[in-house]
C-alpha cells in the first residue's frame, strides 16, 4: 500500500512543481494545511479519493494522471514502459495531432529502417 501512496504523492509533487506553486499555495487552494500536502507528497498520508480529486483539480490535472505510475503488474518490460510513456504523451492530443505524429514516426521508420 505504501508504494502506491509514494507513487501518487510523487506525481502530485511533480505536477505541483511543474505549475510552480508551493505546498502552502496548493494547500490553500485545496483547503488543506501545507503540512498535509507535504505528508501526501512523501507518501505518509492515506488520502481519500475525494481529497485526491481536490488536489488534481487545484493542479488542473486530470485525476487519472496522478495514477499513471501505478501498475497492477509490477513486472513491466522496458518496451512496455516506453510504450506507456508514448501513450501518456499522446493522451491529451487531438486526433489530427496524433495522426501527424504517427505519420512522422512512419517516415522515420521508412527512412532509417528500410526493408
CSV table of N, CA and C in Angstrom, one decimal:
chain,number,residue,atom,x,y,z
A,1,UNK,N,0.8,-1.2,0.0
A,1,UNK,CA,0.0,0.0,0.0
A,1,UNK,C,0.9,1.3,0.0
A,2,UNK,N,2.0,1.3,0.8
A,2,UNK,CA,2.8,2.5,0.9
A,2,UNK,C,3.4,2.8,-0.5
A,3,UNK,N,3.7,1.8,-1.3
A,3,UNK,CA,4.2,2.1,-2.6
A,3,UNK,C,3.3,2.9,-3.5
A,4,UNK,N,2.0,2.6,-3.4
A,4,UNK,CA,1.0,3.4,-4.2
A,4,UNK,C,1.0,4.8,-3.6
A,5,UNK,N,1.0,5.0,-2.3
A,5,UNK,CA,0.9,6.3,-1.7
A,5,UNK,C,2.2,7.1,-2.1
A,6,UNK,N,3.3,6.5,-2.2
A,6,UNK,CA,4.5,7.2,-2.6
A,6,UNK,C,4.5,7.6,-4.0
A,7,UNK,N,4.0,6.7,-4.9
A,7,UNK,CA,3.9,7.0,-6.3
A,7,UNK,C,3.0,8.1,-6.6
A,8,UNK,N,1.8,8.1,-6.0
A,8,UNK,CA,0.8,9.1,-6.2
A,8,UNK,C,1.3,10.4,-5.6
A,9,UNK,N,1.9,10.4,-4.4
A,9,UNK,CA,2.5,11.6,-3.8
A,9,UNK,C,3.6,12.2,-4.7
A,10,UNK,N,4.4,11.4,-5.3
A,10,UNK,CA,5.5,11.9,-6.2
A,10,UNK,C,4.9,12.5,-7.4
A,11,UNK,N,3.8,12.0,-7.9
A,11,UNK,CA,3.1,12.6,-9.1
A,11,UNK,C,2.6,13.9,-8.7
A,12,UNK,N,2.0,14.0,-7.5
A,12,UNK,CA,1.4,15.3,-7.1
A,12,UNK,C,2.5,16.3,-7.0
A,13,UNK,N,3.7,15.9,-6.4
A,13,UNK,CA,4.8,16.8,-6.2
A,13,UNK,C,5.3,17.3,-7.6
A,14,UNK,N,5.4,16.3,-8.5
A,14,UNK,CA,5.9,16.7,-9.9
A,14,UNK,C,5.0,17.7,-10.5
A,15,UNK,N,3.7,17.5,-10.5
A,15,UNK,CA,2.7,18.4,-11.1
A,15,UNK,C,2.7,19.8,-10.4
A,16,UNK,N,2.9,19.7,-9.0
A,16,UNK,CA,2.9,21.0,-8.3
A,16,UNK,C,4.1,21.8,-8.7
A,17,UNK,N,5.3,21.2,-8.7
A,17,UNK,CA,6.5,21.9,-9.1
A,17,UNK,C,6.4,22.4,-10.6
A,18,UNK,N,5.8,21.5,-11.4
A,18,UNK,CA,5.7,21.9,-12.8
A,18,UNK,C,4.9,23.2,-12.9
A,19,UNK,N,3.9,23.3,-12.1
A,19,UNK,CA,3.0,24.5,-12.1
A,19,UNK,C,3.6,25.7,-11.4
A,20,UNK,N,4.7,25.4,-10.7
A,20,UNK,CA,5.5,26.5,-10.0
A,20,UNK,C,4.8,27.0,-8.7
A,21,UNK,N,4.1,26.1,-8.0
A,21,UNK,CA,3.4,26.5,-6.8
A,21,UNK,C,4.0,25.8,-5.6
A,22,UNK,N,3.9,26.4,-4.5
A,22,UNK,CA,4.4,25.9,-3.2
A,22,UNK,C,3.4,24.9,-2.6
A,23,UNK,N,3.9,24.2,-1.6
A,23,UNK,CA,2.9,23.3,-0.9
A,23,UNK,C,1.9,24.2,-0.1
A,24,UNK,N,2.3,25.3,0.4
A,24,UNK,CA,1.4,26.2,1.0
A,24,UNK,C,0.3,26.7,0.1
A,25,UNK,N,0.7,27.1,-1.1
A,25,UNK,CA,-0.3,27.5,-2.1
A,25,UNK,C,-1.3,26.4,-2.5
A,26,UNK,N,-0.7,25.2,-2.7
A,26,UNK,CA,-1.6,24.1,-3.1
A,26,UNK,C,-2.6,23.8,-1.9
A,27,UNK,N,-2.0,23.8,-0.7
A,27,UNK,CA,-2.9,23.6,0.5
A,27,UNK,C,-4.0,24.6,0.6
A,28,UNK,N,-3.7,25.8,0.4
A,28,UNK,CA,-4.7,26.9,0.4
A,28,UNK,C,-5.8,26.7,-0.6
A,29,UNK,N,-5.3,26.4,-1.8
A,29,UNK,CA,-6.3,26.2,-2.9
A,29,UNK,C,-7.2,25.0,-2.7
A,30,UNK,N,-6.6,23.9,-2.1
A,30,UNK,CA,-7.4,22.7,-1.9
A,30,UNK,C,-8.1,22.6,-0.6
A,31,UNK,N,-7.8,23.6,0.3
A,31,UNK,CA,-8.4,23.6,1.6
A,31,UNK,C,-7.7,22.7,2.7
A,32,UNK,N,-6.4,22.5,2.5
A,32,UNK,CA,-5.6,21.7,3.4
A,32,UNK,C,-4.4,22.5,4.0
A,33,UNK,N,-3.9,22.1,5.1
A,33,UNK,CA,-2.7,22.7,5.6
A,33,UNK,C,-1.5,22.2,4.8
A,34,UNK,N,-0.5,23.1,4.7
A,34,UNK,CA,0.7,22.7,3.8
A,34,UNK,C,1.4,21.5,4.4
A,35,UNK,N,1.3,21.2,5.7
A,35,UNK,CA,2.0,20.0,6.2
A,35,UNK,C,1.2,18.7,5.7
A,36,UNK,N,-0.1,18.8,5.5
A,36,UNK,CA,-0.8,17.7,4.9
A,36,UNK,C,-0.3,17.4,3.5
A,37,UNK,N,-0.2,18.5,2.7
A,37,UNK,CA,0.3,18.3,1.4
A,37,UNK,C,1.7,17.7,1.4
A,38,UNK,N,2.6,18.1,2.3
A,38,UNK,CA,3.9,17.5,2.4
A,38,UNK,C,3.8,16.0,2.7
A,39,UNK,N,2.9,15.7,3.7
A,39,UNK,CA,2.7,14.3,4.0
A,39,UNK,C,2.2,13.4,2.8
A,40,UNK,N,1.4,14.0,2.0
A,40,UNK,CA,0.8,13.4,0.9
A,40,UNK,C,2.0,13.1,-0.1
A,41,UNK,N,2.8,14.2,-0.4
A,41,UNK,CA,3.9,14.0,-1.3
A,41,UNK,C,4.9,13.0,-0.9
A,42,UNK,N,5.1,12.9,0.4
A,42,UNK,CA,6.1,11.9,0.9
A,42,UNK,C,5.5,10.5,1.0
A,43,UNK,N,4.2,10.3,0.7
A,43,UNK,CA,3.5,9.0,0.8
A,43,UNK,C,3.2,8.6,2.2
A,44,UNK,N,3.1,9.6,3.1
A,44,UNK,CA,2.8,9.3,4.5
A,44,UNK,C,1.3,9.4,4.8
A,45,UNK,N,0.5,10.0,3.9
A,45,UNK,CA,-0.9,10.1,4.2
A,45,UNK,C,-1.7,9.2,3.3
A,46,UNK,N,-2.7,8.5,3.9
A,46,UNK,CA,-3.6,7.7,3.1
A,46,UNK,C,-4.8,8.5,2.8
A,47,UNK,N,-4.7,9.3,1.8
A,47,UNK,CA,-5.8,10.3,1.5
A,47,UNK,C,-6.9,9.6,0.7
A,48,UNK,N,-8.1,10.2,0.9
A,48,UNK,CA,-9.3,9.7,0.2
A,48,UNK,C,-9.3,10.1,-1.3
A,49,UNK,N,-10.1,9.4,-2.0
A,49,UNK,CA,-10.3,9.8,-3.4
A,49,UNK,C,-10.8,11.2,-3.6
A,50,UNK,N,-11.7,11.6,-2.7
A,50,UNK,CA,-12.2,12.9,-2.7
A,50,UNK,C,-11.1,14.0,-2.6
A,51,UNK,N,-10.1,13.7,-1.6
A,51,UNK,CA,-9.0,14.6,-1.5
A,51,UNK,C,-8.1,14.6,-2.6
A,52,UNK,N,-7.9,13.4,-3.2
A,52,UNK,CA,-7.0,13.3,-4.4
A,52,UNK,C,-7.7,14.1,-5.5
A,53,UNK,N,-9.0,14.0,-5.7
A,53,UNK,CA,-9.7,14.8,-6.7
A,53,UNK,C,-9.6,16.3,-6.5
A,54,UNK,N,-9.7,16.7,-5.2
A,54,UNK,CA,-9.5,18.2,-4.9
A,54,UNK,C,-8.1,18.6,-5.3
A,55,UNK,N,-7.1,17.9,-5.0
A,55,UNK,CA,-5.7,18.2,-5.3
A,55,UNK,C,-5.5,18.3,-6.9
A,56,UNK,N,-6.0,17.2,-7.5
A,56,UNK,CA,-5.9,17.2,-9.0
A,56,UNK,C,-6.6,18.4,-9.6
A,57,UNK,N,-7.8,18.8,-9.1
A,57,UNK,CA,-8.5,19.9,-9.6
A,57,UNK,C,-7.7,21.2,-9.4
A,58,UNK,N,-7.1,21.4,-8.2
A,58,UNK,CA,-6.3,22.6,-8.0
A,58,UNK,C,-5.0,22.6,-8.8
A,59,UNK,N,-4.5,21.5,-9.2
A,59,UNK,CA,-3.3,21.4,-10.1
A,59,UNK,C,-3.7,21.5,-11.5
A,60,UNK,N,-5.0,21.5,-11.8
A,60,UNK,CA,-5.6,21.5,-13.2
A,60,UNK,C,-5.0,20.3,-14.0
A,61,UNK,N,-5.1,19.1,-13.3
A,61,UNK,CA,-4.6,17.9,-13.9
A,61,UNK,C,-5.7,16.8,-13.8
A,62,UNK,N,-5.9,16.1,-14.9
A,62,UNK,CA,-6.9,15.0,-14.9
A,62,UNK,C,-6.5,14.0,-13.8
A,63,UNK,N,-7.5,13.6,-13.1
A,63,UNK,CA,-7.3,12.7,-11.9
A,63,UNK,C,-6.5,11.4,-12.3
A,64,UNK,N,-6.8,10.8,-13.4
A,64,UNK,CA,-6.1,9.6,-13.8
A,64,UNK,C,-4.6,9.8,-13.9
A,65,UNK,N,-4.1,11.0,-14.3
A,65,UNK,CA,-2.7,11.2,-14.4
A,65,UNK,C,-1.9,11.1,-13.1
A,66,UNK,N,-2.6,11.2,-12.0
A,66,UNK,CA,-1.9,11.0,-10.7
A,66,UNK,C,-1.6,9.6,-10.5
A,67,UNK,N,-2.3,8.7,-11.2
A,67,UNK,CA,-2.1,7.2,-11.1
A,67,UNK,C,-1.3,6.6,-12.3
A,68,UNK,N,-0.7,7.5,-13.1
A,68,UNK,CA,0.0,7.0,-14.3
A,68,UNK,C,1.2,6.1,-14.0
A,69,UNK,N,1.8,6.1,-12.8
A,69,UNK,CA,2.9,5.2,-12.5
A,69,UNK,C,2.5,4.0,-11.8
A,70,UNK,N,1.2,3.9,-11.4
A,70,UNK,CA,0.7,2.8,-10.6
A,70,UNK,C,0.4,1.7,-11.6
A,71,UNK,N,0.9,0.5,-11.3
A,71,UNK,CA,0.7,-0.6,-12.2
A,71,UNK,C,0.3,-1.8,-11.3
A,72,UNK,N,-0.7,-2.5,-11.8
A,72,UNK,CA,-1.2,-3.7,-11.2
A,72,UNK,C,-0.1,-4.8,-11.3
A,73,UNK,N,0.5,-4.9,-12.5
A,73,UNK,CA,1.5,-5.9,-12.7
A,73,UNK,C,2.9,-5.1,-12.5
A,74,UNK,N,3.5,-5.4,-11.4
A,74,UNK,CA,4.7,-4.7,-11.1
A,74,UNK,C,5.9,-5.1,-12.0
A,75,UNK,N,5.8,-6.2,-12.7
A,75,UNK,CA,6.9,-6.6,-13.6
A,75,UNK,C,6.5,-6.1,-15.0
A,76,UNK,N,7.0,-4.9,-15.4
A,76,UNK,CA,6.7,-4.4,-16.7
A,76,UNK,C,8.0,-4.3,-17.5
A,77,UNK,N,8.0,-4.7,-18.7
A,77,UNK,CA,9.2,-4.7,-19.5
A,77,UNK,C,9.6,-3.3,-19.9
A,78,UNK,N,10.8,-3.1,-20.3
A,78,UNK,CA,11.3,-1.8,-20.7
A,78,UNK,C,10.5,-1.3,-21.9
A,79,UNK,N,10.2,-2.3,-22.8
A,79,UNK,CA,9.4,-2.0,-24.0
A,79,UNK,C,8.0,-1.4,-23.6
A,80,UNK,N,7.4,-2.1,-22.7
A,80,UNK,CA,6.1,-1.7,-22.2
A,80,UNK,C,6.1,-0.3,-21.6
A,81,UNK,N,7.2,-0.1,-20.8
A,81,UNK,CA,7.3,1.2,-20.1
A,81,UNK,C,7.4,2.3,-21.2
A,82,UNK,N,8.2,2.1,-22.2
A,82,UNK,CA,8.4,3.1,-23.3
A,82,UNK,C,7.1,3.3,-24.0
A,83,UNK,N,6.3,2.3,-24.3
A,83,UNK,CA,5.1,2.4,-25.0
A,83,UNK,C,4.1,3.2,-24.1
A,84,UNK,N,4.1,2.9,-22.8
A,84,UNK,CA,3.2,3.7,-21.9
A,84,UNK,C,3.6,5.2,-21.9
A,85,UNK,N,4.9,5.4,-21.9
A,85,UNK,CA,5.3,6.8,-21.9
A,85,UNK,C,4.8,7.5,-23.2
A,86,UNK,N,4.9,6.9,-24.3
A,86,UNK,CA,4.4,7.5,-25.6
A,86,UNK,C,2.9,7.7,-25.5
A,87,UNK,N,2.2,6.7,-25.0
A,87,UNK,CA,0.7,6.9,-24.9
A,87,UNK,C,0.4,8.0,-23.9
A,88,UNK,N,1.1,8.1,-22.8
A,88,UNK,CA,0.9,9.2,-21.9
A,88,UNK,C,1.0,10.6,-22.6
A,89,UNK,N,2.1,10.7,-23.4
A,89,UNK,CA,2.3,11.9,-24.1
A,89,UNK,C,1.2,12.2,-25.2
A,90,UNK,N,0.6,11.2,-25.7
A,90,UNK,CA,-0.4,11.4,-26.7
A,90,UNK,C,-1.8,11.5,-26.2
A,91,UNK,N,-2.1,11.2,-25.0
A,91,UNK,CA,-3.4,11.1,-24.5
A,91,UNK,C,-4.2,12.4,-24.6
A,92,UNK,N,-3.6,13.5,-24.4
A,92,UNK,CA,-4.3,14.8,-24.5
A,92,UNK,C,-4.3,15.4,-25.8
A,93,UNK,N,-3.7,14.8,-26.8
A,93,UNK,CA,-3.6,15.4,-28.1
A,93,UNK,C,-4.9,15.1,-28.9
A,94,UNK,N,-5.1,16.0,-29.9
A,94,UNK,CA,-6.3,15.9,-30.8
A,94,UNK,C,-6.0,14.8,-31.8
A,95,UNK,N,-7.0,14.2,-32.4
A,95,UNK,CA,-6.8,13.2,-33.4
A,95,UNK,C,-5.9,13.6,-34.5
A,96,UNK,N,-6.1,14.9,-35.0
A,96,UNK,CA,-5.3,15.4,-36.1
A,96,UNK,C,-3.8,15.4,-35.7
A,97,UNK,N,-3.5,15.8,-34.4
A,97,UNK,CA,-2.1,15.8,-34.0
A,97,UNK,C,-1.6,14.4,-33.9
A,98,UNK,N,-2.4,13.5,-33.4
A,98,UNK,CA,-1.9,12.1,-33.3
A,98,UNK,C,-1.6,11.5,-34.6
A,99,UNK,N,-2.5,11.8,-35.6
A,99,UNK,CA,-2.2,11.3,-37.0
A,99,UNK,C,-0.9,11.9,-37.5
A,100,UNK,N,-0.7,13.2,-37.3
A,100,UNK,CA,0.5,13.8,-37.7
A,100,UNK,C,1.8,13.1,-37.1
A,101,UNK,N,1.7,12.9,-35.8
A,101,UNK,CA,2.8,12.2,-35.1
A,101,UNK,C,3.0,10.8,-35.7
A,102,UNK,N,2.0,10.1,-35.9
A,102,UNK,CA,2.1,8.8,-36.5
A,102,UNK,C,2.7,8.8,-37.8
A,103,UNK,N,2.3,9.8,-38.7
A,103,UNK,CA,3.0,9.9,-40.0
A,103,UNK,C,4.5,10.2,-39.9
A,104,UNK,N,4.8,11.0,-38.9
A,104,UNK,CA,6.3,11.3,-38.7
A,104,UNK,C,7.0,10.1,-38.3
A,105,UNK,N,6.4,9.3,-37.4
A,105,UNK,CA,7.1,8.0,-37.0
A,105,UNK,C,7.2,7.1,-38.2
A,106,UNK,N,6.2,7.0,-39.0
A,106,UNK,CA,6.3,6.1,-40.1
A,106,UNK,C,7.4,6.5,-41.1
A,107,UNK,N,7.5,7.9,-41.3
A,107,UNK,CA,8.5,8.4,-42.2
A,107,UNK,C,9.9,8.1,-41.6
A,108,UNK,N,10.1,8.2,-40.3
A,108,UNK,CA,11.4,7.9,-39.7
A,108,UNK,C,11.7,6.4,-39.9
A,109,UNK,N,10.7,5.5,-39.7
A,109,UNK,CA,11.0,4.1,-39.9
A,109,UNK,C,11.3,3.8,-41.4
A,110,UNK,N,10.5,4.4,-42.3
A,110,UNK,CA,10.8,4.2,-43.7
A,110,UNK,C,12.2,4.7,-44.1
A,111,UNK,N,12.6,5.8,-43.5
A,111,UNK,CA,13.9,6.4,-43.9
A,111,UNK,C,15.1,5.6,-43.3
A,112,UNK,N,15.0,5.3,-42.0
A,112,UNK,CA,16.1,4.8,-41.3
A,112,UNK,C,16.1,3.2,-41.2
A,113,UNK,N,15.0,2.6,-41.4
A,113,UNK,CA,14.9,1.2,-41.2
A,113,UNK,C,14.2,0.6,-42.5
A,114,UNK,N,14.9,0.9,-43.6
A,114,UNK,CA,14.3,0.4,-44.9
A,114,UNK,C,14.3,-1.2,-44.8
A,115,UNK,N,13.3,-1.7,-45.5
A,115,UNK,CA,13.1,-3.2,-45.5
A,115,UNK,C,14.0,-3.8,-46.5
